Amino acid sequence: MLRIICTAVVACTIIFSCSNATKNEIPTIDVEEAVDGQRRGVNLSEWVSDLDYIALETDTVVLPNYKSFDLVPTKSGFVFTPKMGRSPLYNFDASGKFINSVSRIGRAYGEYPAVRMSHYDETSGKFTVVDINGKVWVYTLAGDFLYEIPVESLTEYSKVRDFLQFDGNVFLLTRKKDMLSLDALEIDSLGIVKCERELLVYNDVDKFDHAEAYFYYDNGVRIIHKSVDTIFSVTSDLDIKPAFALNFGKYKDGKKRKITVGGNVKGETEDFVLLQTTHIVDYFDNIPPKERLNYLLFDKRNGTSTLMAKNENDIHGFVNDIDNGAPFLPVKIVEGKMYQIIDAASFIEFSKNSSSEKMKKVAATLTEESNPVIVVATLK
């Protein structure tokens, strides 16, 4: 078994815990500055050149609550993978036309009782499911069963926590039994570990915390390492190094964070990093729940950190000064584009005040019961 250990991560953990000087060698996202500063509206036109609106076909299939799915933009369209439960994968082409759905719910071999997490990798064409029992199943986008990954052979590890994908290779993210490290494993259909890499190291205080979040950028992945106030960069060959430091200032309580970053909205472009911030209720029980979630934009060009202001209707997002449509809050940033999903009823209302003929044309085809609309923003 090939075992590759990243001892450099241990060194990074020590350095970032003890040295402010090292933080200055990489950009610092100043969370304290953003939270204490004046919130401002961020114009979409500063970053985006064009908007397109794609209505998902409703005639053939009605997509359930889209927030229960992960959107995977592909070269040929859009794939919605279920985050959990018994929902299928849905596959649409670039125009929004429904292609197929994939569900292998059942008790026979090659079937699963329910999804705990799932993942689609366009390069390999594989749809991977971790079921509620921790078993890992692999299918094609057409729904053909390929193989099971026998994770029961991974006796050193706990349950599969998530996936990483690089160049068609899918790595399972898991913790060792002692919960003190996050590892990436490449495993073949026979259960043989082809590659094993220790990515992050934790201490006893943090080991049971959900201490990592991640998003893709520039053919790699960014991992938010909450234990050391650092965002790491992981390349396709699993090399890892610090990418950004996070300064929480007074919003730390020893090793605990009064405000965390990551959440459901996170991503990066050549010019900015977008992160969701959460005020922890134990420290901010006087703040209404809807005020505890905010969005921080780090401008990579000048190093400033800003919390984005809501609009007059109390909605988060970039100010849509391109066509006066909906405020724009992306669920995915990938390959020069940002993607937002808007339910049909809201889209119809937003279109009434928009100057976009494209938006009005799409809205005219919808009813309140229609499938949602994907907004595609092309980055400058």
mmCIF file of N, CA, C and O in Angstrom, residues 119 162-167 171 173 182 184 199-200 212-225 231-244 266-268 333:
data_model
loop_
_atom_site.group_PDB
_atom_site.id
_atom_site.type_symbol
_atom_site.label_atom_id
_atom_site.label_comp_id
_atom_site.label_asym_id
_atom_site.label_seq_id
_atom_site.Cartn_x
_atom_site.Cartn_y
_atom_site.Cartn_z
ATOM 1 N N HIS A 119 -21.763 12.657 -5.179
ATOM 2 C CA HIS A 119 -20.769 13.455 -5.901
ATOM 3 C C HIS A 119 -20.768 13.026 -7.360
ATOM 4 O O HIS A 119 -20.850 11.832 -7.669
ATOM 5 N N ASP A 162 -16.351 13.155 2.962
ATOM 6 C CA ASP A 162 -16.640 13.913 1.752
ATOM 7 C C ASP A 162 -15.754 13.409 0.621
ATOM 8 O O ASP A 162 -15.097 12.377 0.763
ATOM 9 N N PHE A 163 -15.732 14.155 -0.509
ATOM 10 C CA PHE A 163 -14.947 13.777 -1.675
ATOM 11 C C PHE A 163 -14.067 14.942 -2.118
ATOM 12 O O PHE A 163 -14.399 16.105 -1.898
ATOM 13 N N LEU A 164 -12.969 14.609 -2.777
ATOM 14 C CA LEU A 164 -12.201 15.571 -3.559
ATOM 15 C C LEU A 164 -12.052 15.000 -4.958
ATOM 16 O O LEU A 164 -11.911 13.785 -5.119
ATOM 17 N N GLN A 165 -12.064 15.859 -5.975
ATOM 18 C CA GLN A 165 -11.880 15.380 -7.337
ATOM 19 C C GLN A 165 -10.788 16.193 -8.020
ATOM 20 O O GLN A 165 -10.743 17.405 -7.924
ATOM 21 N N PHE A 166 -9.868 15.496 -8.677
ATOM 22 C CA PHE A 166 -8.803 16.139 -9.430
ATOM 23 C C PHE A 166 -8.545 15.340 -10.698
ATOM 24 O O PHE A 166 -8.221 14.142 -10.630
ATOM 25 N N ASP A 167 -8.693 15.970 -11.857
ATOM 26 C CA ASP A 167 -8.318 15.341 -13.127
ATOM 27 C C ASP A 167 -8.924 13.946 -13.293
ATOM 28 O O ASP A 167 -8.271 13.027 -13.775
ATOM 29 N N PHE A 171 -11.004 11.259 -4.671
ATOM 30 C CA PHE A 171 -10.420 10.884 -3.394
ATOM 31 C C PHE A 171 -11.490 10.944 -2.312
ATOM 32 O O PHE A 171 -12.314 11.873 -2.289
ATOM 33 N N LEU A 173 -12.457 11.639 1.468
ATOM 34 C CA LEU A 173 -11.950 12.347 2.639
ATOM 35 C C LEU A 173 -12.467 11.647 3.884
ATOM 36 O O LEU A 173 -13.666 11.398 4.018
ATOM 37 N N LEU A 182 -7.152 14.603 8.983
ATOM 38 C CA LEU A 182 -8.002 14.467 7.811
ATOM 39 C C LEU A 182 -7.152 13.912 6.688
ATOM 40 O O LEU A 182 -6.094 14.472 6.363
ATOM 41 N N ALA A 184 -6.843 12.040 2.659
ATOM 42 C CA ALA A 184 -7.417 11.812 1.330
ATOM 43 C C ALA A 184 -6.957 10.452 0.838
ATOM 44 O O ALA A 184 -5.761 10.149 0.845
ATOM 45 N N LEU A 199 -3.763 15.214 5.182
ATOM 46 C CA LEU A 199 -3.869 16.612 4.783
ATOM 47 C C LEU A 199 -3.789 17.567 5.967
ATOM 48 O O LEU A 199 -3.034 18.539 5.946
ATOM 49 N N LEU A 200 -4.614 17.330 6.985
ATOM 50 C CA LEU A 200 -4.697 18.241 8.119
ATOM 51 C C LEU A 200 -4.530 17.482 9.417
ATOM 52 O O LEU A 200 -4.926 16.321 9.529
ATOM 53 N N GLU A 212 -13.306 21.389 9.094
ATOM 54 C CA GLU A 212 -12.863 21.749 7.748
ATOM 55 C C GLU A 212 -14.049 21.970 6.808
ATOM 56 O O GLU A 212 -15.114 21.384 6.950
ATOM 57 N N ALA A 213 -13.842 22.887 5.887
ATOM 58 C CA ALA A 213 -14.768 23.134 4.778
ATOM 59 C C ALA A 213 -13.896 23.372 3.562
ATOM 60 O O ALA A 213 -12.716 23.706 3.694
ATOM 61 N N TYR A 214 -14.461 23.201 2.364
ATOM 62 C CA TYR A 214 -13.600 23.373 1.199
ATOM 63 C C TYR A 214 -14.376 23.849 -0.018
ATOM 64 O O TYR A 214 -15.595 23.752 -0.086
ATOM 65 N N PHE A 215 -13.626 24.402 -0.986
ATOM 66 C CA PHE A 215 -14.189 24.784 -2.275
ATOM 67 C C PHE A 215 -13.075 24.690 -3.313
ATOM 68 O O PHE A 215 -11.882 24.722 -2.985
ATOM 69 N N TYR A 216 -13.472 24.571 -4.586
ATOM 70 C CA TYR A 216 -12.501 24.374 -5.663
ATOM 71 C C TYR A 216 -12.071 25.710 -6.260
ATOM 72 O O TYR A 216 -12.850 26.656 -6.361
ATOM 73 N N TYR A 217 -10.793 25.755 -6.650
ATOM 74 C CA TYR A 217 -10.262 26.937 -7.326
ATOM 75 C C TYR A 217 -8.978 26.577 -8.069
ATOM 76 O O TYR A 217 -8.103 25.905 -7.510
ATOM 77 N N ASP A 218 -8.875 27.005 -9.328
ATOM 78 C CA ASP A 218 -7.643 26.917 -10.109
ATOM 79 C C ASP A 218 -7.075 25.491 -10.136
ATOM 80 O O ASP A 218 -5.909 25.259 -9.815
ATOM 81 N N ASN A 219 -7.906 24.525 -10.537
ATOM 82 C CA ASN A 219 -7.499 23.116 -10.645
ATOM 83 C C ASN A 219 -7.043 22.510 -9.320
ATOM 84 O O ASN A 219 -6.323 21.504 -9.302
ATOM 85 N N GLY A 220 -7.450 23.128 -8.243
ATOM 86 C CA GLY A 220 -7.124 22.600 -6.920
ATOM 87 C C GLY A 220 -8.294 22.837 -5.991
ATOM 88 O O GLY A 220 -9.414 23.121 -6.413
ATOM 89 N N VAL A 221 -8.024 22.716 -4.719
ATOM 90 C CA VAL A 221 -9.080 22.908 -3.732
ATOM 91 C C VAL A 221 -8.538 23.745 -2.582
ATOM 92 O O VAL A 221 -7.358 23.686 -2.256
ATOM 93 N N ARG A 222 -9.394 24.568 -2.029
ATOM 94 C CA ARG A 222 -9.071 25.326 -0.820
ATOM 95 C C ARG A 222 -9.749 24.635 0.365
ATOM 96 O O ARG A 222 -10.951 24.345 0.315
ATOM 97 N N ILE A 223 -8.996 24.378 1.400
ATOM 98 C CA ILE A 223 -9.557 23.792 2.618
ATOM 99 C C ILE A 223 -9.445 24.819 3.739
ATOM 100 O O ILE A 223 -8.359 25.322 4.020
ATOM 101 N N ILE A 224 -10.580 25.131 4.341
ATOM 102 C CA ILE A 224 -10.592 26.052 5.472
ATOM 103 C C ILE A 224 -10.306 25.253 6.731
ATOM 104 O O ILE A 224 -11.098 24.400 7.133
ATOM 105 N N HIS A 225 -9.155 25.509 7.315
ATOM 106 C CA HIS A 225 -8.712 24.789 8.496
ATOM 107 C C HIS A 225 -9.025 25.645 9.718
ATOM 108 O O HIS A 225 -8.255 26.524 10.094
ATOM 109 N N ILE A 231 -6.582 29.102 5.530
ATOM 110 C CA ILE A 231 -7.148 28.431 4.362
ATOM 111 C C ILE A 231 -5.984 27.841 3.590
ATOM 112 O O ILE A 231 -5.059 28.557 3.193
ATOM 113 N N PHE A 232 -5.996 26.521 3.428
ATOM 114 C CA PHE A 232 -4.929 25.829 2.723
ATOM 115 C C PHE A 232 -5.297 25.586 1.271
ATOM 116 O O PHE A 232 -6.472 25.479 0.912
ATOM 117 N N SER A 233 -4.290 25.473 0.424
ATOM 118 C CA SER A 233 -4.450 25.116 -0.976
ATOM 119 C C SER A 233 -3.934 23.702 -1.184
ATOM 120 O O SER A 233 -2.814 23.375 -0.760
ATOM 121 N N VAL A 234 -4.746 22.851 -1.824
ATOM 122 C CA VAL A 234 -4.347 21.471 -2.122
ATOM 123 C C VAL A 234 -4.349 21.305 -3.634
ATOM 124 O O VAL A 234 -5.337 21.588 -4.302
ATOM 125 N N THR A 235 -3.217 20.851 -4.180
ATOM 126 C CA THR A 235 -3.095 20.660 -5.630
ATOM 127 C C THR A 235 -3.546 19.265 -6.024
ATOM 128 O O THR A 235 -3.826 18.419 -5.173
ATOM 129 N N SER A 236 -3.576 19.003 -7.329
ATOM 130 C CA SER A 236 -4.059 17.723 -7.834
ATOM 131 C C SER A 236 -3.160 16.561 -7.428
ATOM 132 O O SER A 236 -3.601 15.409 -7.423
ATOM 133 N N ASP A 237 -1.896 16.835 -7.108
ATOM 134 C CA ASP A 237 -1.020 15.763 -6.606
ATOM 135 C C ASP A 237 -0.974 15.754 -5.086
ATOM 136 O O ASP A 237 -0.081 15.154 -4.486
ATOM 137 N N LEU A 238 -1.957 16.445 -4.468
ATOM 138 C CA LEU A 238 -2.170 16.463 -3.021
ATOM 139 C C LEU A 238 -1.064 17.157 -2.242
ATOM 140 O O LEU A 238 -0.893 16.902 -1.052
ATOM 141 N N ASP A 239 -0.320 18.050 -2.896
ATOM 142 C CA ASP A 239 0.567 18.926 -2.146
ATOM 143 C C ASP A 239 -0.286 19.993 -1.474
ATOM 144 O O ASP A 239 -1.253 20.502 -2.049
ATOM 145 N N ILE A 240 0.071 20.352 -0.259
ATOM 146 C CA ILE A 240 -0.736 21.292 0.513
ATOM 147 C C ILE A 240 0.150 22.391 1.071
ATOM 148 O O ILE A 240 1.270 22.138 1.520
ATOM 149 N N LYS A 241 -0.363 23.626 1.010
ATOM 150 C CA LYS A 241 0.364 24.766 1.563
ATOM 151 C C LYS A 241 -0.635 25.851 1.933
ATOM 152 O O LYS A 241 -1.758 25.890 1.412
ATOM 153 N N PRO A 242 -0.245 26.778 2.825
ATOM 154 C CA PRO A 242 -1.160 27.856 3.193
ATOM 155 C C PRO A 242 -1.435 28.789 2.015
ATOM 156 O O PRO A 242 -0.533 29.128 1.250
ATOM 157 N N ALA A 243 -2.704 29.189 1.864
ATOM 158 C CA ALA A 243 -3.092 30.134 0.818
ATOM 159 C C ALA A 243 -3.501 31.486 1.399
ATOM 160 O O ALA A 243 -3.152 32.527 0.859
ATOM 161 N N PHE A 244 -4.256 31.463 2.502
ATOM 162 C CA PHE A 244 -4.698 32.686 3.167
ATOM 163 C C PHE A 244 -4.643 32.482 4.672
ATOM 164 O O PHE A 244 -4.935 31.391 5.174
ATOM 165 N N LYS A 266 -19.324 29.787 -0.568
ATOM 166 C CA LYS A 266 -17.889 30.031 -0.515
ATOM 167 C C LYS A 266 -17.308 29.767 -1.895
ATOM 168 O O LYS A 266 -17.765 28.884 -2.610
ATOM 169 N N GLY A 267 -16.317 30.544 -2.277
ATOM 170 C CA GLY A 267 -15.713 30.348 -3.580
ATOM 171 C C GLY A 267 -14.684 31.427 -3.840
ATOM 172 O O GLY A 267 -14.504 32.366 -3.050
ATOM 173 N N GLU A 268 -14.015 31.309 -4.976
ATOM 174 C CA GLU A 268 -12.901 32.212 -5.272
ATOM 175 C C GLU A 268 -12.798 32.434 -6.773
ATOM 176 O O GLU A 268 -13.071 31.534 -7.576
ATOM 177 N N ILE A 333 -18.891 28.689 -7.931
ATOM 178 C CA ILE A 333 -17.984 29.481 -8.760
ATOM 179 C C ILE A 333 -17.007 28.515 -9.397
ATOM 180 O O ILE A 333 -16.276 27.810 -8.698
#
